[in-house]
PDB file of C-alpha atoms in Angstrom:
ATOM      1  CA  MET A 170      77.527 265.426  98.239  1.00 55.00           C
ATOM      2  CA  LYS A 171      79.567 262.216  98.820  1.00 59.00           C
ATOM      3  CA  THR A 172      79.607 262.512 102.651  1.00 62.00           C
ATOM      4  CA  LEU A 173      75.465 263.140 102.429  1.00 51.00           C
ATOM      5  CA  LEU A 174      75.233 260.170  99.766  1.00 50.00           C
ATOM      6  CA  SER A 175      77.236 257.973 102.492  1.00 56.00           C
ATOM      7  CA  SER A 176      75.599 259.129 105.337  1.00 53.00           C
ATOM      8  CA  LEU A 177      71.749 258.043 103.623  1.00 49.00           C
ATOM      9  CA  MET A 178      73.566 254.730 101.980  1.00 55.00           C
ATOM     10  CA  PHE A 179      74.767 253.463 105.746  1.00 50.00           C
ATOM     11  CA  LEU A 180      71.339 254.956 107.342  1.00 48.00           C
ATOM     12  CA  LEU A 181      69.687 252.324 104.778  1.00 49.00           C
ATOM     13  CA  THR A 182      71.822 249.551 105.427  1.00 49.00           C
ATOM     14  CA  PHE A 183      71.194 249.881 109.206  1.00 48.00           C
ATOM     15  CA  ASN A 184      67.638 249.991 108.635  1.00 46.00           C
ATOM     16  CA  ILE A 185      67.276 247.388 106.636  1.00 45.00           C
ATOM     17  CA  VAL A 186      70.317 245.284 109.048  1.00 41.00           C
ATOM     18  CA  SER A 187      67.749 246.084 111.830  1.00 43.00           C
ATOM     19  CA  ALA A 188      64.453 245.557 111.103  1.00 44.00           C
ATOM     20  CA  GLN A 189      65.928 241.990 110.053  1.00 42.00           C
ATOM     21  CA  THR A 190      67.586 241.353 113.408  1.00 41.00           C
ATOM     22  CA  SER A 191      63.840 242.343 114.504  1.00 47.00           C
ATOM     23  CA  GLN A 192      62.451 239.671 112.291  1.00 51.00           C
ATOM     24  CA  ASN A 193      64.984 236.801 113.021  1.00 57.00           C
ATOM     25  CA  SER A 194      64.698 237.067 116.180  1.00 89.00           C
ATOM     26  CA  ILE A 195      60.590 237.405 116.518  1.00 96.00           C
ATOM     27  CA  LYS A 196      60.873 233.776 114.415  1.00 95.00           C
ATOM     28  CA  GLN A 197      63.361 232.580 116.538  1.00 96.00           C
ATOM     29  CA  ILE A 198      61.358 233.764 119.473  1.00 97.00           C
ATOM     30  CA  ALA A 199      58.328 231.618 117.692  1.00 97.00           C
ATOM     31  CA  THR A 200      60.200 228.948 117.240  1.00 97.00           C
ATOM     32  CA  LYS A 201      61.291 228.511 120.611  1.00 97.00           C
ATOM     33  CA  TYR A 202      57.875 228.798 121.310  1.00 97.00           C
ATOM     34  CA  ILE A 203      56.157 226.423 119.210  1.00 96.00           C
ATOM     35  CA  GLU A 204      58.703 223.897 120.374  1.00 95.00           C
ATOM     36  CA  ALA A 205      57.649 224.179 124.217  1.00 95.00           C
ATOM     37  CA  TYR A 206      54.014 224.027 122.711  1.00 94.00           C
ATOM     38  CA  GLY A 207      55.103 220.360 121.029  1.00 91.00           C
ATOM     39  CA  ASP A 208      56.796 219.462 124.649  1.00 90.00           C
ATOM     40  CA  TRP A 209      53.311 219.973 126.646  1.00 90.00           C
ATOM     41  CA  ASP A 210      55.417 222.865 128.773  1.00 93.00           C
ATOM     42  CA  PHE A 211      52.337 225.708 129.337  1.00 93.00           C
ATOM     43  CA  ASP A 212      55.162 226.839 132.330  1.00 95.00           C
ATOM     44  CA  ALA A 213      57.736 227.995 128.976  1.00 97.00           C
ATOM     45  CA  MET A 214      54.559 229.492 126.900  1.00 97.00           C
ATOM     46  CA  LYS A 215      53.735 231.635 129.469  1.00 97.00           C
ATOM     47  CA  ASP A 216      56.769 233.180 129.043  1.00 97.00           C
ATOM     48  CA  PHE A 217      56.386 234.491 125.964  1.00 98.00           C
ATOM     49  CA  TYR A 218      52.681 235.894 126.208  1.00 98.00           C
ATOM     50  CA  ASP A 219      51.903 239.380 126.567  1.00 98.00           C
ATOM     51  CA  ASP A 220      49.770 240.324 129.324  1.00 98.00           C
ATOM     52  CA  GLU A 221      46.649 240.757 126.743  1.00 98.00           C
ATOM     53  CA  VAL A 222      47.155 237.847 124.314  1.00 98.00           C
ATOM     54  CA  PHE A 223      44.284 235.874 122.939  1.00 98.00           C
ATOM     55  CA  PHE A 224      43.963 232.507 122.522  1.00 98.00           C
ATOM     56  CA  SER A 225      41.725 230.808 119.808  1.00 97.00           C
ATOM     57  CA  ASP A 226      40.776 227.782 118.229  1.00 96.00           C
ATOM     58  CA  PRO A 227      37.675 228.067 115.838  1.00 96.00           C
ATOM     59  CA  THR A 228      38.018 224.704 114.789  1.00 96.00           C
ATOM     60  CA  ALA A 229      38.081 222.848 117.645  1.00 92.00           C
ATOM     61  CA  SER A 230      35.553 225.220 119.424  1.00 89.00           C
ATOM     62  CA  SER A 231      33.590 223.840 115.912  1.00 89.00           C
ATOM     63  CA  ALA A 232      34.891 219.749 116.475  1.00 88.00           C
ATOM     64  CA  PHE A 233      34.560 219.716 120.022  1.00 86.00           C
ATOM     65  CA  LYS A 234      30.993 222.087 120.663  1.00 88.00           C
ATOM     66  CA  THR A 235      33.284 224.138 123.398  1.00 89.00           C
ATOM     67  CA  GLU A 236      35.015 227.214 123.053  1.00 90.00           C
ATOM     68  CA  PHE A 237      38.592 227.802 122.093  1.00 92.00           C
ATOM     69  CA  SER A 238      39.231 230.349 123.454  1.00 96.00           C
ATOM     70  CA  ALA A 239      41.025 233.166 126.503  1.00 97.00           C
ATOM     71  CA  LYS A 240      41.960 235.909 126.639  1.00 98.00           C
ATOM     72  CA  GLY A 241      44.864 237.099 128.846  1.00 98.00           C
ATOM     73  CA  LYS A 242      48.099 236.155 130.081  1.00 98.00           C
ATOM     74  CA  GLU A 243      46.983 234.290 133.466  1.00 98.00           C
ATOM     75  CA  LYS A 244      43.169 232.385 131.468  1.00 97.00           C
ATOM     76  CA  VAL A 245      45.283 232.063 128.173  1.00 97.00           C
ATOM     77  CA  TYR A 246      47.984 229.826 130.456  1.00 97.00           C
ATOM     78  CA  ASN A 247      45.273 227.931 132.859  1.00 95.00           C
ATOM     79  CA  PHE A 248      43.166 227.488 129.738  1.00 95.00           C
ATOM     80  CA  PHE A 249      45.981 225.052 127.936  1.00 93.00           C
ATOM     81  CA  LYS A 250      47.097 224.246 131.782  1.00 90.00           C
ATOM     82  CA  ASN A 251      43.175 222.083 132.235  1.00 89.00           C
ATOM     83  CA  ILE A 252      43.129 220.574 128.803  1.00 86.00           C
ATOM     84  CA  PHE A 253      44.073 217.004 129.323  1.00 79.00           C
ATOM     85  CA  LYS A 254      43.619 217.648 132.789  1.00 80.00           C
ATOM     86  CA  GLY A 255      43.102 214.612 135.083  1.00 78.00           C
ATOM     87  CA  GLN A 256      43.025 212.620 131.909  1.00 77.00           C
ATOM     88  CA  PHE A 257      46.962 211.494 132.255  1.00 77.00           C
ATOM     89  CA  GLU A 258      49.496 211.281 134.471  1.00 78.00           C
ATOM     90  CA  ASN A 259      51.113 215.360 135.040  1.00 76.00           C
ATOM     91  CA  ASP A 260      48.026 215.852 132.616  1.00 76.00           C
ATOM     92  CA  LYS A 261      50.351 215.756 129.704  1.00 78.00           C
ATOM     93  CA  PRO A 262      49.673 212.578 127.144  1.00 82.00           C
ATOM     94  CA  PRO A 263      52.121 209.547 127.304  1.00 83.00           C
ATOM     95  CA  TYR A 264      53.407 211.102 123.541  1.00 86.00           C
ATOM     96  CA  VAL A 265      52.310 214.605 122.215  1.00 88.00           C
ATOM     97  CA  LYS A 266      54.269 216.697 119.515  1.00 90.00           C
ATOM     98  CA  PHE A 267      54.117 219.582 116.641  1.00 90.00           C
ATOM     99  CA  LYS A 268      56.417 218.587 113.755  1.00 94.00           C
ATOM    100  CA  VAL A 269      57.041 221.444 112.138  1.00 95.00           C
ATOM    101  CA  GLU A 270      56.452 221.012 108.319  1.00 96.00           C
ATOM    102  CA  LYS A 271      57.658 224.981 107.141  1.00 97.00           C
ATOM    103  CA  SER A 272      57.166 228.158 108.871  1.00 97.00           C
ATOM    104  CA  PHE A 273      58.019 231.990 107.434  1.00 96.00           C
ATOM    105  CA  GLN A 274      56.764 235.168 108.905  1.00 96.00           C
ATOM    106  CA  SER A 275      55.578 238.403 107.712  1.00 95.00           C
ATOM    107  CA  ASN A 276      56.201 241.375 109.619  1.00 95.00           C
ATOM    108  CA  ASN A 277      54.889 240.960 113.127  1.00 97.00           C
ATOM    109  CA  PHE A 278      53.097 237.203 111.924  1.00 98.00           C
ATOM    110  CA  VAL A 279      54.803 233.729 112.422  1.00 98.00           C
ATOM    111  CA  ILE A 280      53.112 231.014 110.136  1.00 98.00           C
ATOM    112  CA  PHE A 281      53.940 227.201 111.152  1.00 98.00           C
ATOM    113  CA  ASN A 282      51.904 224.745 109.039  1.00 97.00           C
ATOM    114  CA  THR A 283      52.831 221.306 111.275  1.00 96.00           C
ATOM    115  CA  THR A 284      51.345 217.887 111.974  1.00 96.00           C
ATOM    116  CA  PHE A 285      49.944 217.541 115.109  1.00 94.00           C
ATOM    117  CA  GLU A 286      50.496 214.286 116.517  1.00 94.00           C
ATOM    118  CA  CYS A 287      49.044 212.361 120.062  1.00 92.00           C
ATOM    119  CA  ILE A 288      47.882 209.334 121.544  1.00 89.00           C
ATOM    120  CA  LEU A 289      44.648 209.217 123.832  1.00 85.00           C
ATOM    121  CA  PRO A 290      43.289 206.739 125.620  1.00 80.00           C
ATOM    122  CA  ILE A 291      40.724 204.230 123.425  1.00 76.00           C
ATOM    123  CA  SER A 292      38.934 204.116 127.094  1.00 75.00           C
ATOM    124  CA  TRP A 293      37.907 207.850 126.166  1.00 76.00           C
ATOM    125  CA  PHE A 294      35.643 206.665 123.173  1.00 77.00           C
ATOM    126  CA  LYS A 295      34.795 202.516 123.953  1.00 73.00           C
ATOM    127  CA  LYS A 296      34.493 202.337 127.392  1.00 75.00           C
ATOM    128  CA  ASP A 297      36.701 199.021 129.362  1.00 73.00           C
ATOM    129  CA  SER A 298      39.979 199.313 127.068  1.00 71.00           C
ATOM    130  CA  SER A 299      43.644 200.008 128.078  1.00 74.00           C
ATOM    131  CA  GLU A 300      44.254 200.265 124.707  1.00 79.00           C
ATOM    132  CA  LYS A 301      45.861 203.666 123.028  1.00 85.00           C
ATOM    133  CA  LEU A 302      45.016 205.634 119.544  1.00 88.00           C
ATOM    134  CA  PHE A 303      47.625 207.218 117.586  1.00 91.00           C
ATOM    135  CA  VAL A 304      46.060 210.723 115.595  1.00 93.00           C
ATOM    136  CA  SER A 305      47.856 212.758 113.779  1.00 95.00           C
ATOM    137  CA  MET A 306      46.443 215.565 111.540  1.00 96.00           C
ATOM    138  CA  PRO A 307      47.747 218.528 109.767  1.00 97.00           C
ATOM    139  CA  PHE A 308      47.796 221.704 112.195  1.00 96.00           C
ATOM    140  CA  VAL A 309      48.117 225.253 111.557  1.00 98.00           C
ATOM    141  CA  THR A 310      49.235 227.940 113.988  1.00 98.00           C
ATOM    142  CA  ILE A 311      49.906 231.799 113.689  1.00 98.00           C
ATOM    143  CA  LEU A 312      51.057 234.117 115.597  1.00 98.00           C
ATOM    144  CA  GLU A 313      51.109 237.592 116.277  1.00 98.00           C
ATOM    145  CA  PHE A 314      53.783 239.321 117.463  1.00 98.00           C
ATOM    146  CA  GLN A 315      53.987 243.404 119.272  1.00 97.00           C
ATOM    147  CA  GLY A 316      57.430 243.677 120.431  1.00 95.00           C
ATOM    148  CA  ASN A 317      58.738 240.254 121.438  1.00 96.00           C
ATOM    149  CA  LYS A 318      55.840 239.432 123.178  1.00 98.00           C
ATOM    150  CA  ILE A 319      53.025 237.506 121.431  1.00 98.00           C
ATOM    151  CA  ILE A 320      49.923 239.167 121.617  1.00 98.00           C
ATOM    152  CA  LYS A 321      48.006 236.484 119.633  1.00 98.00           C
ATOM    153  CA  HIS A 322      47.493 232.653 119.151  1.00 98.00           C
ATOM    154  CA  THR A 323      45.934 231.084 116.701  1.00 98.00           C
ATOM    155  CA  ASP A 324      45.382 227.576 115.662  1.00 97.00           C
ATOM    156  CA  TYR A 325      43.363 225.803 112.626  1.00 98.00           C
ATOM    157  CA  GLY A 326      43.684 221.926 113.176  1.00 96.00           C
ATOM    158  CA  ASP A 327      42.188 219.330 110.450  1.00 96.00           C
ATOM    159  CA  TYR A 328      39.476 217.740 113.159  1.00 94.00           C
ATOM    160  CA  SER A 329      38.174 215.781 110.576  1.00 94.00           C
ATOM    161  CA  ALA A 330      40.801 214.018 109.700  1.00 93.00           C
ATOM    162  CA  TYR A 331      41.158 213.071 113.664  1.00 90.00           C
ATOM    163  CA  GLN A 332      37.700 211.720 113.780  1.00 91.00           C
ATOM    164  CA  GLU A 333      38.744 209.014 110.927  1.00 92.00           C
ATOM    165  CA  GLN A 334      41.587 208.082 112.172  1.00 91.00           C
ATOM    166  CA  ILE A 335      39.883 207.727 115.914  1.00 88.00           C
ATOM    167  CA  ASN A 336      36.817 205.784 114.133  1.00 88.00           C
ATOM    168  CA  ALA A 337      39.302 203.778 112.001  1.00 89.00           C
ATOM    169  CA  GLN A 338      41.270 202.422 114.946  1.00 87.00           C
ATOM    170  CA  LEU A 339      37.950 202.071 116.746  1.00 84.00           C
ATOM    171  CA  ASN A 340      35.895 200.464 114.011  1.00 84.00           C
ATOM    172  CA  PRO A 341      39.091 198.109 111.467  1.00 81.00           C
ATOM    173  CA  LYS A 342      37.498 196.409 109.014  1.00 75.00           C
TER     174      LYS A 342
END
């Protein structure tokens, strides 16, 4: 009886440690992914995707009146790669960053509460200007995993704050 009880305790402990190790590795993978996202390194991000990954940002779709979603590894990769295509040297803003405020994991999901920061040219909004705008907005990224690959990436940004900051810099009082 003691041997059976000892064996059961060992199996339970092993399963708990194994589950925690799996969860820790998913959070570590997600953290590396969000770092690559903040570095605008889409080549590195692509390595984290499942072949059938789905990306969406319903808040950006609403704010910019265009679809911000893609399905499939190549389409998601190309979507990100083309966001600022032709707008900046190397298609990357001079400064872009996701500052992670908090993150947590629940089962196969890792959620990041971040602040998205970026420098944009005023010429996007006001012709004949070489000045730059700085925007900083609350941003949430939810990653869903299957095994060690991302199967779903959903972003939610506060584009009202984004627009308010742009307006304040374009029309200072």
